XYZ file of C-alpha atoms in Angstrom:
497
model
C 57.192 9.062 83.531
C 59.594 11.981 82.543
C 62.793 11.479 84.537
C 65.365 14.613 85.066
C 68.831 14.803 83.342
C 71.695 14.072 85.593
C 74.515 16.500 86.012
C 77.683 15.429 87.431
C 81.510 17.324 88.201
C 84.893 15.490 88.763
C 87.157 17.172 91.219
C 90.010 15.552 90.299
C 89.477 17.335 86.953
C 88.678 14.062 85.155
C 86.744 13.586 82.193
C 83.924 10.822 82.603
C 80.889 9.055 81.113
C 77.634 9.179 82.569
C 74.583 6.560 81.803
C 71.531 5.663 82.935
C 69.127 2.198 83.620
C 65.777 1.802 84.065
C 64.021 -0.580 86.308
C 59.851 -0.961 86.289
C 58.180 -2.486 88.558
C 54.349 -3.350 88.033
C 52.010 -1.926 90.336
C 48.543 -4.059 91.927
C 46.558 -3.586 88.758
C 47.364 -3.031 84.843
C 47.764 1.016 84.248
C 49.651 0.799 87.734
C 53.327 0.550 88.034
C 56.974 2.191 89.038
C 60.016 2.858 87.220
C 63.452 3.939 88.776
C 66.079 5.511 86.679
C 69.267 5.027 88.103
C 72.622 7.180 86.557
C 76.212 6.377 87.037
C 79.082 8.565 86.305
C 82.691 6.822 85.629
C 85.770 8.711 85.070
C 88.712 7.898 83.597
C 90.403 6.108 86.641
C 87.327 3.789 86.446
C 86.149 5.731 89.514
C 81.857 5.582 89.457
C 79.467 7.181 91.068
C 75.533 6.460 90.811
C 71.923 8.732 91.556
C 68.443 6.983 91.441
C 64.918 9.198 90.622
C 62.192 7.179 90.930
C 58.300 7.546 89.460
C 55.359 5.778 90.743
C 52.371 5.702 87.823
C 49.260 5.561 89.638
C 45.754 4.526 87.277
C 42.664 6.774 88.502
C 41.341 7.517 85.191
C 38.213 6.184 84.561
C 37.278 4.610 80.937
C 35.144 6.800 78.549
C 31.631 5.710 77.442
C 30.865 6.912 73.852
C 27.776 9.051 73.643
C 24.450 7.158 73.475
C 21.411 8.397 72.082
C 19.237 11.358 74.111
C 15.744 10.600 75.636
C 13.568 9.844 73.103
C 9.341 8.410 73.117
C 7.607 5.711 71.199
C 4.591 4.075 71.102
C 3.411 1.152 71.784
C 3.165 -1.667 71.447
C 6.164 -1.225 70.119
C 9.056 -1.976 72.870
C 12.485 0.052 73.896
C 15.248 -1.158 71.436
C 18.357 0.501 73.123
C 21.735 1.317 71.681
C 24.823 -0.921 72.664
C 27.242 0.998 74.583
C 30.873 1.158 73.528
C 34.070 2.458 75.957
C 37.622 3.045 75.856
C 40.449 3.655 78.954
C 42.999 6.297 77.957
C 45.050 4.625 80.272
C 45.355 0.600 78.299
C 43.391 -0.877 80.857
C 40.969 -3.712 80.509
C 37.797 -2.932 81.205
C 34.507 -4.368 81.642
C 30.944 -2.830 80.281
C 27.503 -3.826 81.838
C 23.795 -2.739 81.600
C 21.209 -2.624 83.813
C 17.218 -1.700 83.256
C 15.260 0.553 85.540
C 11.182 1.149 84.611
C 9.285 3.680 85.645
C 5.360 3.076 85.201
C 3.464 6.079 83.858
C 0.310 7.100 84.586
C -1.856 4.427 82.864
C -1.078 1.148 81.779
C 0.792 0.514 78.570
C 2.366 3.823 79.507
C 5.945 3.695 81.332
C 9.933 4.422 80.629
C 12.730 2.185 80.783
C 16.298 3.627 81.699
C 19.000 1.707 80.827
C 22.842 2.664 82.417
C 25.577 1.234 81.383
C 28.871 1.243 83.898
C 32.328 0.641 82.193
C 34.840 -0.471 84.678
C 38.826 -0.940 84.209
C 40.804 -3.208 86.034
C 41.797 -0.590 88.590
C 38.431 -0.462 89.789
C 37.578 2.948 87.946
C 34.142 3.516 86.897
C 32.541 5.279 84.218
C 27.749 5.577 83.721
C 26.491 6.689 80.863
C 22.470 5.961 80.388
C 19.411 6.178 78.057
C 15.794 6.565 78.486
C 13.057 5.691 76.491
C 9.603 6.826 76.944
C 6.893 4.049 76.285
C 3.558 6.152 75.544
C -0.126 4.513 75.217
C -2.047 6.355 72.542
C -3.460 2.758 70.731
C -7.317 2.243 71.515
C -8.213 -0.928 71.725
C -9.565 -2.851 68.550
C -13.264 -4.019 68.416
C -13.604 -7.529 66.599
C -15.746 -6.474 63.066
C -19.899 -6.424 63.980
C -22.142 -8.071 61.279
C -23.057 -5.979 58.785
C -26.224 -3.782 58.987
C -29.553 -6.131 59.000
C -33.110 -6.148 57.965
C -35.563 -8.531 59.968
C -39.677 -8.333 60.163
C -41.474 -7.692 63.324
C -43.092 -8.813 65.708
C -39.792 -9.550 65.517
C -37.241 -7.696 67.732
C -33.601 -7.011 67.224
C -31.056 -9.244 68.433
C -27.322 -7.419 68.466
C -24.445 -9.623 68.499
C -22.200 -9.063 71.933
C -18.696 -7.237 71.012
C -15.385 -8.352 71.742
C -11.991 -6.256 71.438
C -8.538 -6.487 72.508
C -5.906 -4.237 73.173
C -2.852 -4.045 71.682
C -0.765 -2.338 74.603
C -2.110 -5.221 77.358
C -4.053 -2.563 78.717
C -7.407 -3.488 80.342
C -10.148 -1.949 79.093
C -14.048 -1.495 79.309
C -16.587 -2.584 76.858
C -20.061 -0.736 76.813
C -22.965 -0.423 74.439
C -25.804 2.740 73.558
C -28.738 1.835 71.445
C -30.347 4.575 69.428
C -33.688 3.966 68.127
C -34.773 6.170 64.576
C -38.886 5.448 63.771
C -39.031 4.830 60.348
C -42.350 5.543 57.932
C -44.870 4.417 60.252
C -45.582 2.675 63.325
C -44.024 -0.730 63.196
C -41.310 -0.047 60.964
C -37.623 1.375 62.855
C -33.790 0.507 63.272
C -31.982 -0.036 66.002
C -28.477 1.235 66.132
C -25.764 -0.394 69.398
C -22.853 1.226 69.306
C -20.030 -0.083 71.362
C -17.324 1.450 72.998
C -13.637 -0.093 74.344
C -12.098 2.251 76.477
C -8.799 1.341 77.898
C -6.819 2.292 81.167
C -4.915 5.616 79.381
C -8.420 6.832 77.836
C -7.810 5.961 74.129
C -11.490 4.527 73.184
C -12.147 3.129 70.013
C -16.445 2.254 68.565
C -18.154 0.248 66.162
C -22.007 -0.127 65.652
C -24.192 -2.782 64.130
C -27.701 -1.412 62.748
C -30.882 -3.434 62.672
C -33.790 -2.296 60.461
C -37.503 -3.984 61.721
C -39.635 -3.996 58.758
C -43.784 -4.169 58.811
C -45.147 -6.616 56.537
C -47.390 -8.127 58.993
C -50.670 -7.596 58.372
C -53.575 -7.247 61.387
C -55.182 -10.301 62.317
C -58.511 -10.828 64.745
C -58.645 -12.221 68.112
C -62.780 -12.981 67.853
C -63.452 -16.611 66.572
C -66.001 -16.764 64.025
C -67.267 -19.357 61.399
C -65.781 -18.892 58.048
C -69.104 -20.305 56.386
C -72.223 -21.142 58.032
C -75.394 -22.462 56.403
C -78.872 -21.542 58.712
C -82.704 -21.259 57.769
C -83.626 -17.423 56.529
C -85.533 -17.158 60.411
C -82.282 -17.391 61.866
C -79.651 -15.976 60.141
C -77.205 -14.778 62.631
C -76.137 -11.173 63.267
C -72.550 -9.829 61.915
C -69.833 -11.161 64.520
C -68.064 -7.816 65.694
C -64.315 -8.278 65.090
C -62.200 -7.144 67.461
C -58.427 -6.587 65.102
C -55.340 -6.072 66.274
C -51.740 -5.759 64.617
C -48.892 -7.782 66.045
C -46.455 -4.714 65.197
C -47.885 -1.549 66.419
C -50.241 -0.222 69.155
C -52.267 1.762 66.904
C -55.780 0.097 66.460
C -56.063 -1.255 62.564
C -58.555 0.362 60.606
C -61.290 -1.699 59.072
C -63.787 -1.561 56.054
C -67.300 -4.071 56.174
C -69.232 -4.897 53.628
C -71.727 -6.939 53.306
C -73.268 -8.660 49.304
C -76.007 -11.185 48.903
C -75.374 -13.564 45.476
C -76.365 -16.804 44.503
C -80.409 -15.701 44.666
C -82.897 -18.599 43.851
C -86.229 -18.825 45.202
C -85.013 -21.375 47.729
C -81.690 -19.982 48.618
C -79.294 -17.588 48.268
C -75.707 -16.634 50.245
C -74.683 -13.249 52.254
C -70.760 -12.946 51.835
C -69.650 -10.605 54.852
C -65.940 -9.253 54.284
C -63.852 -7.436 56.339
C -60.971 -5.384 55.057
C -58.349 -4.453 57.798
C -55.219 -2.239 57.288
C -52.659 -1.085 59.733
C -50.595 1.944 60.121
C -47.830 0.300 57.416
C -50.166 -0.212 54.866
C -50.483 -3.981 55.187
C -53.948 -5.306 54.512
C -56.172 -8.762 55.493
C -59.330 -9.683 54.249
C -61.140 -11.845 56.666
C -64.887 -13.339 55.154
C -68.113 -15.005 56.330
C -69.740 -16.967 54.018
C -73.884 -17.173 55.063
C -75.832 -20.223 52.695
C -79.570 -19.019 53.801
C -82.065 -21.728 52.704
C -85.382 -20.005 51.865
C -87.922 -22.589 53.418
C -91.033 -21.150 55.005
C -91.232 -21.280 59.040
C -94.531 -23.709 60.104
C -96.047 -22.968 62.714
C -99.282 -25.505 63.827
C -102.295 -23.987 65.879
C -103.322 -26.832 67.628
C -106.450 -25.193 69.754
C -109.861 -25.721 67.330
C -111.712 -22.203 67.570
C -115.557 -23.933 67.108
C -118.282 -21.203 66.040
C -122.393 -21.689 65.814
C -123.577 -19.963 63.259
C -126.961 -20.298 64.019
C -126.341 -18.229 67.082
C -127.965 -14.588 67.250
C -126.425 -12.349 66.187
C -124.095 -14.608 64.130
C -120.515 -14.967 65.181
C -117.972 -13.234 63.661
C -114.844 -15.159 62.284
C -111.906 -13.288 62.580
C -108.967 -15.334 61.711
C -106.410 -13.176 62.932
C -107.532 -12.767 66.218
C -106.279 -16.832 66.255
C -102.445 -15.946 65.514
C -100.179 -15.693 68.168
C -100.029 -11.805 69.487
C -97.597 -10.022 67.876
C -98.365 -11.564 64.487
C -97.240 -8.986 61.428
C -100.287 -8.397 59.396
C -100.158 -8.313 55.589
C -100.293 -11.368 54.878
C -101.729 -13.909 53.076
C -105.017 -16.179 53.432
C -105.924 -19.649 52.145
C -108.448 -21.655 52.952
C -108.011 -25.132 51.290
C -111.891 -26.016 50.683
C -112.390 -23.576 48.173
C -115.775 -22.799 48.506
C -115.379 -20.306 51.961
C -115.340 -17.299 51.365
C -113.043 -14.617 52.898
C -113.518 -11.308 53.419
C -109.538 -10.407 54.592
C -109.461 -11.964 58.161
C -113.484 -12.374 57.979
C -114.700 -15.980 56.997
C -117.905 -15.171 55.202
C -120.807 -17.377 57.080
C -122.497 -18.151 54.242
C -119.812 -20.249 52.680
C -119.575 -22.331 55.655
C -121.513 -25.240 57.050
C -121.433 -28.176 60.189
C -117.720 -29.228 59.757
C -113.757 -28.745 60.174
C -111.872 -26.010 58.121
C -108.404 -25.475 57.635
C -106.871 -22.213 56.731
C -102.806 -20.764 56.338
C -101.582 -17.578 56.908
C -98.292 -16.514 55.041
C -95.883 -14.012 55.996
C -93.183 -13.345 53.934
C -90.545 -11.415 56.082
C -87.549 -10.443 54.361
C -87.764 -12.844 51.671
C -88.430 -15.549 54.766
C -91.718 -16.919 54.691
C -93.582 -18.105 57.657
C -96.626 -20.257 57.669
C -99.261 -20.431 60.065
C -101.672 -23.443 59.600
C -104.893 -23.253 62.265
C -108.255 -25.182 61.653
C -112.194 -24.082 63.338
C -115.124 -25.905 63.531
C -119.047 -24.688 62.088
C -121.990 -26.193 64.100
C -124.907 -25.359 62.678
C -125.805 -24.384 59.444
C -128.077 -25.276 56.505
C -126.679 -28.482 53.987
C -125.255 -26.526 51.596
C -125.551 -28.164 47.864
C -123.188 -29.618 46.114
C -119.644 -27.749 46.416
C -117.676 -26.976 43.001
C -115.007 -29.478 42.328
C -111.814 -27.157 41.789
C -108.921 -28.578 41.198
C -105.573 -27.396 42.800
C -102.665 -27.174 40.471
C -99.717 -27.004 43.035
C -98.420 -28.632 45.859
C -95.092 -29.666 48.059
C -94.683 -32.679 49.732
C -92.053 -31.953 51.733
C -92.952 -32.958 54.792
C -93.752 -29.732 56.473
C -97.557 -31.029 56.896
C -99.229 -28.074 54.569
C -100.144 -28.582 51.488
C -98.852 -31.864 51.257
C -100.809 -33.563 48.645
C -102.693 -32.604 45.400
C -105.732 -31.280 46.774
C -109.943 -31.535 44.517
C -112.036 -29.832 46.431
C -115.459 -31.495 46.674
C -114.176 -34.792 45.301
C -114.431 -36.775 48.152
C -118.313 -35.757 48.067
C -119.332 -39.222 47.013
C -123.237 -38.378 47.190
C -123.030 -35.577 44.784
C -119.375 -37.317 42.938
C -120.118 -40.888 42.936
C -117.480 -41.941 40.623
C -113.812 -40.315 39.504
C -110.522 -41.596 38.546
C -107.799 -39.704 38.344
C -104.388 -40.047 36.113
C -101.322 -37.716 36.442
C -98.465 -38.328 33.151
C -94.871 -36.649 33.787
C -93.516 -34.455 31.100
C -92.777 -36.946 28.708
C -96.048 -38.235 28.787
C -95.194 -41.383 31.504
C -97.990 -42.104 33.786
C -96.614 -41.532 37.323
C -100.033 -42.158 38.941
C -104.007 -43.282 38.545
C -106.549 -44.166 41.086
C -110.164 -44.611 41.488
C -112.143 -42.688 43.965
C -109.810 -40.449 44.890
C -110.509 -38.751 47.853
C -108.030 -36.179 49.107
C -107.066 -38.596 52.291
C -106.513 -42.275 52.278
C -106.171 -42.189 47.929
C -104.384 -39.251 47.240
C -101.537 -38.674 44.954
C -98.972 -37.117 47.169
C -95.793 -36.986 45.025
C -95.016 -40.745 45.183
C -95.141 -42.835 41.844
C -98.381 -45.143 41.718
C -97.942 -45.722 37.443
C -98.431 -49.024 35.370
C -94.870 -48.021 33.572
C -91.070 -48.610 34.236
C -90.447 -46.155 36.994
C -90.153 -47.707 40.176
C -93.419 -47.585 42.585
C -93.238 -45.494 45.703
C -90.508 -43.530 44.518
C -90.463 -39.870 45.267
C -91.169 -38.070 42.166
C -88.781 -34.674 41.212
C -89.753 -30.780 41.488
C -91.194 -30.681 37.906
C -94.319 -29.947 35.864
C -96.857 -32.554 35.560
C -100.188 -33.311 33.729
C -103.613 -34.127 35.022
C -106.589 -35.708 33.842
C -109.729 -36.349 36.541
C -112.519 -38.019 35.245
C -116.267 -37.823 37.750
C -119.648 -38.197 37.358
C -122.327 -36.165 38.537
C -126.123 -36.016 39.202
C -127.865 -33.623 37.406
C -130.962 -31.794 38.484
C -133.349 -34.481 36.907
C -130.928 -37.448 39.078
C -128.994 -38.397 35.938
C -125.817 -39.460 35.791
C -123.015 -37.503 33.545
C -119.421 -37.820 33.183
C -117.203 -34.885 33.778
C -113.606 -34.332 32.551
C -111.192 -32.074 33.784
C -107.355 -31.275 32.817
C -104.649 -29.066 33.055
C -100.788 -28.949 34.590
C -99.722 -29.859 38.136
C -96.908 -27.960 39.414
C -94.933 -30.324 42.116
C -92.648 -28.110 44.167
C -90.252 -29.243 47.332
């Protein structure tokens, strides 16, 4: 307050003194209040007077918030960190200084402002704002947990991707999606597979990461036929080549194949066919798949049981044509035996003058592709002269293997015990061990048909081995004046199986 100076005159002409007093009173709050200044003049008589001016201080001035910081944006996830407000009243009052938040959400979330106003207020009940605003803004994608690293696996074989996980930093929700992109590599069979995923959260900040698989082909084609890896048959049945169907486990293109077929192992009794198949497939991968034929070389018998009989003393004379016996269809070219050596055969023609009353056998040999077959048929003569004595001829191979031809070691004429009264026979193995000796042998009932009959250490009635033997036959004969002689023959016996 700024009180006026009192003035005063004295009419008695007096001189006086003139003071003043001040009295304050306190108003309903602090920065409130009254003060009265009251004068009084006194002259010399002691004679006062007095004057009062009063002022009344009224507090309507709010306090003053400093300055706080302008608008400003950050991103998150980092959160507002706002200034602390400070105040002062011009006026000495206490005051009071608050805060309060107000946030706005933007247009995504994770994006948003916060406004925070602060109110200063004295004890009078004056009231001061001041405020400040931070922008939150979202431009964080979200983070994709790491993929494993890039792969190689072998097909058939197909890739199997790991499923992504991410999380976003701002709390914003977000959606997860994967794209596979497939690159062929070198051939068919062999790629990669690339999945890329993608987090995309609510304010469109997206963030990717991929995890490549590479399929190899090192499969190679296999085959869906079943088929024998070895097989042993007879030469008249050998089986034709199995057709292999291939396929590869890793592509749709059909494998390509090579065949080839070897014989090896050739004996006279045997010998192998090794069929191989060599597959590859678009990659380059290769199987071998083989089929391993043992072919045993042992002749096909066949047995013509019908006798064909023939009378030769019929007119005109009866033509013996062998072949027409054989089953139709027959191959010709082959071969003829007759095992009484003294017919005669003209080819397929059985000369009549070698024959007489009586049973003949004969074979017929075919050898087919390194695959004999035998036929064996027998006729019968009626009629006929006697013929003289036949020519005992000795037969220097046979095999007793049980196939019913040629099945022991055959003399022709030997068993002719009107013209051959007499004969033993002897037969010594290699290293000079008799194996066999007989007395009137006879091509039946005492024959030597590969079993040991000797007068030595090897054991009787054993079956003798493929080998080269030796034979001595001793006969007698009549001569043309009805003498007896004594005949020797001897040579090598070839036993075969």
């Amino acid at each position: 307050p700024v009180f006026a100076v009192a003035t005063e005159t004295d009419a008695c002409g007096s001189t006086f003194t003139l003071t003043s007093a001040d009295v304050t009173t306190n108003g309903t709050c602090a920065g409130s209040y009254s003060v009265t200044r009251t004068w009084t003049a006194t002259d010399a008589c002691g004679n006062a007077a007095t004057a009062s001016q009063t002022i009344n201080v009224q507090d309507i001035t709010a306090p003053v918030i400093a300055d706080l910081p302008a608008t400003s944006t950050i991103n998150c996830p980092a959160t507002p960190v706002f200034a602390v407000a400070t105040a002062t009243d011009a006026c000495g009052s206490t005051f009071t200084l608050t805060s309060a938040d107000v946030t706005t959400n933007g247009t995504c979330a994770g994006s948003y402002s916060v406004t925070r106003t602060w109110t200063a207020t004295d004890a009078c009940g004056n009231a001061a704002t001041a405020s400040q605003t931070i922008n939150v803004q979202d431009i964080t994608a979200p983070v994709i947990a790491a993929l494993p690293a890039t792969s190689t696996i072998n097909c058939p074989a197909t890739p199997v991707f790991a499923v992504a996980t991410a999380t976003d930093a701002c709390g914003s929700t977000f959606t997860l999606t994967s794209a596979d992109v497939t690159t062929n590599g070198t051939c068919a069979g062999s790629y990669s597979v690339t999945r890329t995923w993608t987090a995309t959260d609510a304010c469109g900040n997206a963030a990717t990461a991929s995890q490549t698989i590479n399929v190899q082909d090192i499969t190679p084609p296999t085959t869906t036929t079943q088929f024998a890896a070895e097989i042993s048959v007879n030469c008249s049945v050998i089986p034709a080549k199995p057709n292999l169907v291939f396929v590869d486990e890793c592509s749709t293109v059909v494998p390509t194949f090579v065949y080839t077929e070897n014989t090896i192992n050739n004996t006279t009794t045997s010998y192998s066919i090794i069929r191989k198949w060599i597959v590859k497939d678009a990659c380059g991968n290769t199987s071998e798949f083989i089929q391993k034929v043992n072919v045993d070389v042992t002749a096909t018998n066949v047995v013509i049981a019908e006798v064909k009989s023939y009378n030769i003393d019929d007119v005109p004379a009866p033509t013996i044509n062998l072949f027409s016996l054989l089953p139709q269809g027959t191959p010709t070219g082959g071969t003829w035996f007759s095992e009484n050596a003294s017919v005669t055969l003209n080819g397929d023609i059985v000369d009549n003058s070698s024959v007489s009353a009586g049973d003949y056998k004969f074979t017929y040999t075919i050898n087919a592709n390194a695959c004999p077959t035998v036929f064996a048929l027998t006729i019968n003569i009626d009629g006929g002269l006697v013929l003289p004595c036949g020519t005992v001829l000795v037969h220097n191979a046979f095999s007793p293997n049980g196939d019913g031809i040629n099945e022991i070691f055959t003399i022709d004429s030997i068993d002719d015990t009107i013209c051959y009264p007499e004969n033993t026979v002897e037969i010594y193995n290699r290293w000079g061990v008799l194996v066999f000796e007989t007395k009137g042998y006879n091509n039946s009932s005492n024959a030597f048909n590969g079993t040991s009959r000797g007068r030595t250490t090897i054991s009787q009635s054993s079956g003798l081995p493929t080998g080269t033997y030796f034979y001595i036959l001793n006969y007698t004969s009549v001569d043309g004046n009805g003498k007896i002689q004594t005949n020797t023959k001897d040579g090598y016996l070839y036993l075969t199986k």
